[in-house]
Coordinates of C-alpha atoms in Angstrom, one line a residue:
X999 CA 99.7 119.4 99.8
X1000 CA 96.1 119.0 98.9
X1001 CA 96.4 118.2 95.2
X1002 CA 98.5 115.1 95.2
X1003 CA 95.7 112.6 95.8
X1004 CA 94.7 112.2 92.2
X1005 CA 98.3 111.5 91.2
X1006 CA 98.3 108.4 93.3
X1007 CA 95.0 107.3 91.8
X1008 CA 96.1 107.9 88.1
X1009 CA 97.6 104.6 86.8
X1010 CA 99.1 103.9 83.4
X1011 CA 97.1 101.6 81.1
X1012 CA 93.9 102.0 83.1
X1013 CA 95.1 99.8 86.0
X1014 CA 92.8 100.5 88.9
X1015 CA 94.4 101.5 92.2
X1016 CA 94.3 98.8 94.9
X1017 CA 91.4 99.3 97.2
X1018 CA 91.5 99.7 101.0
X1019 CA 93.4 97.0 102.9
X1020 CA 90.9 94.3 104.0
X1021 CA 90.1 94.0 107.7
X1022 CA 92.3 91.3 109.2
X1023 CA 91.2 91.4 112.8
X1024 CA 93.5 94.3 113.9
X1025 CA 91.7 97.1 115.6
X1026 CA 92.2 100.4 113.6
X1027 CA 91.7 103.7 115.2
X1028 CA 88.4 105.3 114.2
X1029 CA 90.2 108.5 113.1
X1030 CA 92.5 106.5 110.9
X1031 CA 89.6 104.7 109.2
X1032 CA 87.8 107.9 108.7
X1033 CA 90.7 109.7 107.1
X1034 CA 91.6 106.7 104.9
X1035 CA 88.0 106.4 103.7
X1036 CA 87.8 110.1 102.9
X1037 CA 91.0 109.9 100.9
X1038 CA 89.8 106.9 99.0
X1039 CA 86.6 108.8 98.1
X1040 CA 88.5 111.8 97.1
X1041 CA 90.8 109.8 94.8
X1042 CA 87.8 108.1 93.2
X1043 CA 86.1 111.4 92.6
X1044 CA 89.3 112.8 91.0
X1045 CA 89.5 109.8 88.7
X1046 CA 86.0 110.4 87.5
X1047 CA 86.1 114.2 87.2
X1048 CA 89.7 115.5 87.1
X1049 CA 88.8 118.9 85.8
X1050 CA 86.4 119.6 88.7
X1051 CA 89.2 118.9 91.1
X1052 CA 91.6 121.2 89.2
X1053 CA 89.1 124.0 89.2
X1054 CA 88.3 123.5 92.9
X1055 CA 92.0 123.5 93.9
X1056 CA 92.7 126.6 91.8
X1057 CA 89.6 128.4 93.2
X1058 CA 90.7 127.6 96.7
X1059 CA 94.1 129.1 96.4
X1060 CA 92.9 132.1 94.4
X1061 CA 90.4 133.0 97.1
X1062 CA 93.1 132.6 99.8
X1063 CA 95.4 134.9 97.8
X1064 CA 92.7 137.5 97.4
X1065 CA 91.8 137.4 101.1
X1066 CA 95.4 137.9 102.0
X1067 CA 95.4 141.0 99.8
X1068 CA 92.1 142.4 100.9
X1069 CA 92.8 141.9 104.6
X1070 CA 96.3 143.5 104.3
X1071 CA 97.9 140.4 105.7
X1072 CA 100.7 140.6 103.1
X1073 CA 102.0 143.8 104.8
X1074 CA 103.0 141.8 108.0
X1075 CA 105.8 140.0 106.1
X1076 CA 106.5 142.5 103.4
X1077 CA 109.8 144.3 103.2
X1078 CA 108.1 147.3 101.6
X1079 CA 104.5 147.9 102.6
X1080 CA 104.1 150.8 100.2
X1081 CA 103.8 148.6 97.1
X1082 CA 100.8 149.4 94.9
X1083 CA 97.8 147.4 96.0
X1084 CA 96.8 146.9 92.4
X1085 CA 100.2 145.2 91.8
X1086 CA 99.7 143.1 94.9
X1087 CA 96.3 141.9 93.6
X1088 CA 97.8 141.2 90.2
X1089 CA 100.6 139.2 91.7
X1090 CA 98.2 137.2 93.9
X1091 CA 96.1 136.2 91.0
X1092 CA 99.1 135.6 88.8
X1093 CA 100.5 133.0 91.2
X1094 CA 97.1 131.3 91.8
X1095 CA 95.1 131.1 88.6
X1096 CA 97.7 129.2 86.5
X1097 CA 97.4 126.4 89.0
X1098 CA 94.5 125.1 86.8
X1099 CA 97.2 123.6 84.5
X1100 CA 99.6 122.5 87.3
X1101 CA 99.1 118.7 86.5
X1102 CA 99.1 118.9 82.7
X1103 CA 101.8 121.6 82.2
X1104 CA 103.7 122.1 85.5
X1105 CA 106.9 123.5 83.9
X1106 CA 104.9 126.0 81.8
X1107 CA 103.1 127.2 85.0
X1108 CA 106.5 127.6 86.8
X1109 CA 108.0 129.5 83.8
X1110 CA 104.9 131.8 83.7
X1111 CA 105.3 132.6 87.4
X1112 CA 109.0 133.3 87.2
X1113 CA 108.8 137.0 86.0
X1114 CA 106.1 137.8 88.6
X1115 CA 108.3 136.2 91.3
X1116 CA 111.1 138.6 90.3
X1117 CA 108.7 141.5 90.6
X1118 CA 107.5 140.3 93.9
X1119 CA 111.0 140.2 95.4
X1120 CA 112.2 143.4 93.6
X1121 CA 109.3 145.5 94.9
X1122 CA 109.6 144.2 98.5
X1123 CA 106.0 143.2 98.6
X1124 CA 106.9 139.5 99.1
X1125 CA 103.3 138.2 98.9
X1126 CA 102.8 134.7 100.3
X1127 CA 101.0 133.6 97.2
X1128 CA 104.5 133.2 95.6
X1129 CA 104.8 130.0 97.6
X1130 CA 102.1 128.5 95.3
X1131 CA 105.0 127.9 92.9
X1132 CA 105.9 124.9 95.0
X1133 CA 102.8 123.1 93.8
X1134 CA 104.0 122.8 90.2
X1135 CA 107.4 121.9 91.5
X1136 CA 105.8 119.0 93.4
X1137 CA 104.1 117.7 90.2
X1138 CA 107.4 118.0 88.3
X1139 CA 109.1 115.9 91.1
X1140 CA 106.2 113.5 90.9
X1141 CA 106.1 112.9 87.2
X1142 CA 109.3 114.2 85.4
X1143 CA 113.0 113.3 85.3
X1144 CA 115.6 114.5 87.7
X1145 CA 117.0 116.8 85.0
X1146 CA 113.6 118.5 84.6
X1147 CA 113.4 118.8 88.4
X1148 CA 116.8 120.5 88.5
X1149 CA 115.7 122.9 85.8
X1150 CA 112.5 123.7 87.8
X1151 CA 114.6 124.4 90.9
X1152 CA 116.7 126.8 88.9
X1153 CA 113.6 128.6 87.5
X1154 CA 112.2 128.8 91.1
X1155 CA 115.4 130.2 92.7
X1156 CA 116.7 132.5 89.9
X1157 CA 114.1 135.3 90.5
X1158 CA 114.8 135.1 94.3
X1159 CA 118.5 135.5 93.8
X1160 CA 118.1 138.4 91.3
X1161 CA 115.5 140.1 93.4
X1162 CA 117.7 140.0 96.5
X1163 CA 120.1 142.4 94.9
X1164 CA 117.6 145.3 95.5
X1165 CA 116.9 144.1 99.1
X1166 CA 120.1 143.1 100.8
X1167 CA 118.4 141.9 104.0
X1168 CA 115.8 139.7 102.2
X1169 CA 118.2 136.7 102.0
X1170 CA 118.1 135.6 105.6
X1171 CA 114.4 136.4 106.2
X1172 CA 112.7 135.1 103.0
X1173 CA 115.0 133.4 100.5
X1174 CA 116.3 130.8 102.8
X1175 CA 112.8 129.8 103.8
X1176 CA 111.8 129.6 100.1
X1177 CA 114.8 127.3 99.4
X1178 CA 114.0 125.0 102.3
X1179 CA 110.4 124.8 101.1
X1180 CA 111.7 123.9 97.6
X1181 CA 113.9 121.1 99.1
X1182 CA 111.0 119.7 101.2
X1183 CA 108.5 119.7 98.4
X1184 CA 111.0 118.1 95.9
X1185 CA 111.7 115.3 98.4
X1186 CA 108.0 114.9 99.1
X1187 CA 107.3 114.5 95.4
X1188 CA 110.1 112.0 95.0
X1189 CA 108.8 110.0 98.0
X1190 CA 105.3 109.9 96.7
X1191 CA 106.5 108.9 93.3
X1192 CA 108.6 106.1 94.7
X1193 CA 105.7 104.8 96.7
X1194 CA 103.4 104.9 93.7
X1195 CA 105.9 103.2 91.4
X1196 CA 106.5 100.5 94.1
X1197 CA 102.7 99.9 94.4
X1198 CA 102.4 99.7 90.6
X1199 CA 105.2 97.2 90.4
X1200 CA 103.5 95.0 93.1
X1201 CA 100.2 95.2 91.2
X1202 CA 101.9 94.4 87.9
X1203 CA 103.7 91.5 89.5
X1204 CA 100.5 90.1 91.0
X1205 CA 98.7 90.4 87.7
X1206 CA 101.6 88.6 85.9
X1207 CA 101.7 85.8 88.5
X1208 CA 97.9 85.5 88.1
X1209 CA 98.2 85.3 84.3
X1210 CA 101.0 82.7 84.6
X1211 CA 98.9 80.7 87.0
X1212 CA 95.9 80.8 84.7
X1213 CA 98.1 79.8 81.8
X1214 CA 99.6 76.8 83.8
X1215 CA 96.0 75.7 84.7
X1216 CA 95.0 75.9 81.0
X1217 CA 98.1 73.9 79.9
X1218 CA 97.5 71.3 82.6
X1219 CA 93.8 71.0 81.6
X1220 CA 94.8 70.6 78.0
X1221 CA 97.3 67.9 78.8
X1222 CA 94.8 66.1 81.0
X1223 CA 92.2 66.2 78.2
X1224 CA 94.7 64.7 75.8
X1225 CA 95.6 62.0 78.2
X1226 CA 91.9 61.1 78.9
X1227 CA 91.1 61.1 75.1
X1228 CA 94.1 58.8 74.5
X1229 CA 93.0 56.4 77.2
X1230 CA 89.4 56.3 76.0
X1231 CA 90.5 55.8 72.4
X1232 CA 92.6 52.9 73.4
X1233 CA 90.0 51.2 75.7
X1234 CA 86.9 51.8 73.6
X1235 CA 88.5 51.4 70.2
X1236 CA 90.2 48.1 71.0
X1237 CA 87.1 46.5 72.5
X1238 CA 84.8 47.7 69.8
X1239 CA 87.2 46.3 67.1
X1240 CA 87.3 42.9 68.9
X1241 CA 83.5 42.9 69.2
X1242 CA 83.2 43.8 65.4
X1243 CA 85.5 40.9 64.5
X1244 CA 83.6 38.5 66.7
X1245 CA 80.3 39.6 65.3
X1246 CA 81.5 39.1 61.7
X1247 CA 82.9 35.7 62.5
X1248 CA 79.7 34.7 64.3
X1249 CA 77.6 35.7 61.4
X1250 CA 79.7 33.7 59.0
X1251 CA 79.7 30.6 61.3
X1252 CA 76.0 30.8 62.1
X1253 CA 74.9 29.0 59.0
X1254 CA 77.5 26.2 59.1
X1255 CA 78.5 25.8 62.8
X1256 CA 76.0 27.0 65.4
X1257 CA 78.4 26.0 68.2
X1258 CA 81.0 28.4 66.9
X1259 CA 78.4 31.2 66.5
X1260 CA 77.4 30.6 70.1
X1261 CA 81.0 30.9 71.2
X1262 CA 81.3 34.1 69.3
X1263 CA 78.2 35.6 71.0
X1264 CA 79.6 34.6 74.3
X1265 CA 82.9 36.2 73.6
X1266 CA 81.1 39.4 72.4
X1267 CA 79.2 39.5 75.7
X1268 CA 82.4 39.1 77.7
X1269 CA 84.3 41.7 75.8
X1270 CA 81.3 44.2 76.0
X1271 CA 81.1 43.8 79.8
X1272 CA 84.8 44.3 80.1
X1273 CA 84.7 47.4 78.0
X1274 CA 81.8 48.8 80.1
X1275 CA 83.6 48.0 83.3
X1276 CA 86.8 49.9 82.1
X1277 CA 84.7 52.8 80.9
X1278 CA 82.8 53.1 84.1
X1279 CA 86.0 53.0 86.1
X1280 CA 87.5 55.7 84.0
X1281 CA 84.5 58.0 84.2
X1282 CA 84.2 57.3 87.9
X1283 CA 87.7 58.5 88.5
X1284 CA 87.0 61.7 86.5
X1285 CA 83.8 62.6 88.4
X1286 CA 84.4 64.8 91.5
X1287 CA 81.3 63.3 93.4
X1288 CA 82.8 59.8 93.3
X1289 CA 85.9 60.0 95.6
X1290 CA 85.8 56.3 96.2
X1291 CA 85.7 55.3 92.6
X1292 CA 87.3 52.0 91.7
X1293 CA 90.9 52.6 90.7
X1294 CA 92.2 49.3 89.2
X1295 CA 95.9 49.0 88.3
X1296 CA 96.8 50.0 84.8
X1297 CA 97.7 47.1 82.4
X1298 CA 101.2 45.7 82.5
X1299 CA 103.3 43.4 80.3
X1300 CA 101.7 40.5 82.2
X1301 CA 98.4 41.5 80.6
X1302 CA 99.7 41.0 77.0
X1303 CA 98.8 37.4 76.9
X1304 CA 95.1 37.9 77.7
X1305 CA 95.1 40.8 75.2
X1306 CA 96.4 38.6 72.5
X1307 CA 94.0 35.8 73.4
X1308 CA 91.0 38.2 72.9
X1309 CA 92.4 39.3 69.6
X1310 CA 92.8 35.7 68.5
X1311 CA 89.1 35.0 69.5
X1312 CA 88.2 37.9 67.3
X1313 CA 89.6 36.0 64.3
X1314 CA 93.1 37.4 64.0
X1315 CA 96.0 34.8 64.5
X1316 CA 98.7 36.5 66.5
X1317 CA 102.2 35.2 67.3
X1318 CA 104.0 36.5 70.4
X1319 CA 107.9 36.2 70.5
X1320 CA 110.3 37.3 73.2
X1321 CA 114.0 37.9 72.7
X1322 CA 116.6 38.7 75.3
X1323 CA 116.4 38.5 79.1
X1324 CA 113.4 40.4 80.4
X1325 CA 114.3 43.2 82.8
X1326 CA 112.0 45.0 85.3
X1327 CA 110.3 48.1 83.8
X1328 CA 108.5 51.0 85.4
X1329 CA 104.7 50.8 85.4
X1330 CA 104.6 53.7 83.0
X1331 CA 106.8 52.0 80.5
X1332 CA 104.9 48.8 80.8
X1333 CA 101.6 50.6 80.1
X1334 CA 103.2 52.3 77.1
X1335 CA 104.2 48.9 75.6
X1336 CA 100.8 47.4 76.3
X1337 CA 98.9 50.3 74.7
X1338 CA 101.1 50.4 71.6
X1339 CA 100.6 46.6 71.1
X1340 CA 96.8 47.0 71.8
X1341 CA 96.5 49.9 69.3
X1342 CA 98.5 48.2 66.6
X1343 CA 96.4 45.0 66.8
X1344 CA 93.2 47.1 66.9
X1345 CA 94.3 48.9 63.7
X1346 CA 95.0 45.5 62.1
X1347 CA 91.5 44.3 63.0
X1348 CA 89.9 47.5 61.7
X1349 CA 91.9 48.4 58.6
X1350 CA 94.0 45.5 57.3
X1351 CA 92.8 43.4 54.4
X1352 CA 94.3 40.5 52.4
X1353 CA 93.5 38.6 49.2
X1354 CA 91.3 35.5 49.6
X1355 CA 94.3 33.1 49.2
X1356 CA 96.4 34.9 51.8
X1357 CA 95.0 34.8 55.4
X1358 CA 95.6 37.7 57.6
X1359 CA 97.9 37.3 60.6
X1360 CA 100.0 39.4 62.9
X1361 CA 103.1 39.0 65.1
X1362 CA 104.2 40.8 68.3
X1363 CA 108.0 40.7 69.1
X1364 CA 109.4 42.1 72.3
X1365 CA 113.2 42.4 72.4
X1366 CA 115.2 43.3 75.5
X1367 CA 118.6 44.8 75.2
X1368 CA 121.0 46.3 77.8
X1369 CA 119.7 49.8 77.3
X1370 CA 116.3 49.5 75.5
X1371 CA 113.2 47.5 75.0
X1372 CA 111.9 47.2 71.4
X1373 CA 108.3 46.2 70.5
X1374 CA 107.7 45.4 66.9
X1375 CA 104.1 44.6 65.7
X1376 CA 103.6 43.5 62.1
X1377 CA 100.7 42.1 60.0
X1378 CA 100.3 40.6 56.6
X1379 CA 97.5 43.0 55.5
X1380 CA 97.6 45.2 52.5
X1381 CA 97.3 48.3 54.7
X1382 CA 94.6 49.9 52.5
X1383 CA 92.7 51.2 55.5
X1384 CA 95.8 52.5 57.3
X1385 CA 96.3 55.4 55.0
X1386 CA 99.1 54.1 52.7
X1387 CA 99.2 55.9 49.4
X1388 CA 99.4 54.3 46.0
X1389 CA 103.1 55.2 45.8
X1390 CA 103.8 53.3 49.0
X1391 CA 104.3 56.4 51.1
X1392 CA 102.5 57.2 54.3
X1393 CA 99.5 59.4 53.8
X1394 CA 98.3 61.9 56.4
X1395 CA 95.7 59.4 57.5
X1396 CA 98.4 56.9 58.2
X1397 CA 100.9 59.1 59.9
X1398 CA 98.6 61.5 61.8
X1399 CA 95.7 59.4 62.9
X1400 CA 94.5 59.5 66.5
X1401 CA 95.9 56.0 67.2
X1402 CA 99.4 56.5 65.8
X1403 CA 99.6 60.0 67.3
X1404 CA 98.7 58.6 70.7
X1405 CA 101.4 56.0 70.4
X1406 CA 104.0 58.6 69.6
X1407 CA 102.9 60.8 72.5
X1408 CA 103.1 57.8 74.9
X1409 CA 106.6 57.0 73.7
X1410 CA 107.7 60.6 73.9
X1411 CA 106.9 60.7 77.6
X1412 CA 109.8 58.3 78.2
X1413 CA 112.2 59.7 75.5
X1414 CA 111.2 56.8 73.2
X1415 CA 110.2 56.7 69.5
X1416 CA 107.4 55.1 67.5
X1417 CA 107.5 54.5 63.8
X1418 CA 104.7 53.1 61.7
X1419 CA 104.4 52.3 58.0
X1420 CA 104.0 49.7 55.3
X1421 CA 106.5 46.9 55.0
X1422 CA 108.6 47.3 51.8
X1423 CA 109.3 43.6 51.1
X1424 CA 106.2 41.5 51.1
X1425 CA 103.5 44.0 52.0
X1426 CA 101.8 44.4 55.4
X1427 CA 102.2 47.0 58.1
X1428 CA 104.5 47.4 60.9
X1429 CA 104.8 49.5 64.1
X1430 CA 108.1 49.8 65.9
X1431 CA 108.3 51.1 69.5
X1432 CA 111.7 51.8 71.0
X1433 CA 111.9 52.7 74.7
X1434 CA 115.0 53.4 76.7
X1435 CA 115.3 51.7 80.1
X1436 CA 115.0 53.9 83.1
X1437 CA 118.8 54.1 83.7
X1438 CA 119.5 54.9 80.1
X1439 CA 117.4 57.9 79.0
X1440 CA 118.9 57.9 75.5

């Protein structure tokens, strides 16, 4: 079968056929490599110029049929060597020329050959070109359903059975060999088709796995970018807010109390250096060329007191209250509580405002229960800068800012919740974090 190479190369959807198996150190026989390379080149040529291959195959079999006629070789197997030579030539061309459409219309080619196959058996010429009908049968087995293959077998065998009526002895000599050829070609087409579909399934599975891998990489990268942005927002935003508060207070105290102004400048320097240290540490971890970057522990609940002290030095009075018996928390939960308190106090420094006769203050309350830890941060500011609308409802700026969004994302990592909004009674703003303990996910 010389015309099945292109069928293995044709792939639906333009999927290229896998190339030769890469060399893995196993010695391959030179003849095997030569044959495989030739077949690969042949398939590649067929994919580029399928019509050229069809014409070449048709011309080859047509020439072979004509040579069989001209040399008189057909008489060596004929039951009746007196058949007209013009009829023999016509039958030889009739069986060979339609092969030009064997891949696009194999069933049509087989139906077109059926009448001449009946004439071939009936006259006793039994030209060997009739076996070329097996080529479209192969393509039907390769590309069509079993029902179509059964119909093709019937079209192939019917002229043989009808023609054997005129030649009683032709059954054992010719028809059985034709039937066995039909069975062999049909099984060969099914085997090639099965192998091709299996290869296509492997290629599709590999492409799907590659797509899923790339998708997982993109999702992981997006999650990592979100985490980095959240950390940088918390670190830089808090320290800049503290520096801003200290600078404002120092400018106010410069005229009346130089000593207080000097203290404010010293606190600004300390906070700035701390912010730069944390930023360098974060960037050092992210850079691939710094494998030994300083990896300091993340803040815990023990760092709340220094955090509140820095906020107090920035000019915001903060009261810390603890309720219940403290229980050990995982490092991730401690970091979540710390960052929520940090972000809440930072927002108060940046956005809250009060009337001249009502000083701004804030409170942080940590309450431990048997199943949860609650952190509540409140301030006495008007909440103008936090995004509260005139009707007292949260505006998009209040509910969807980067800071509040980051707090909610942190809480969601541990099945917790974060709510934020204006206080209804006496004004001000509150943030409420509720985290379940490790043994109580909800």
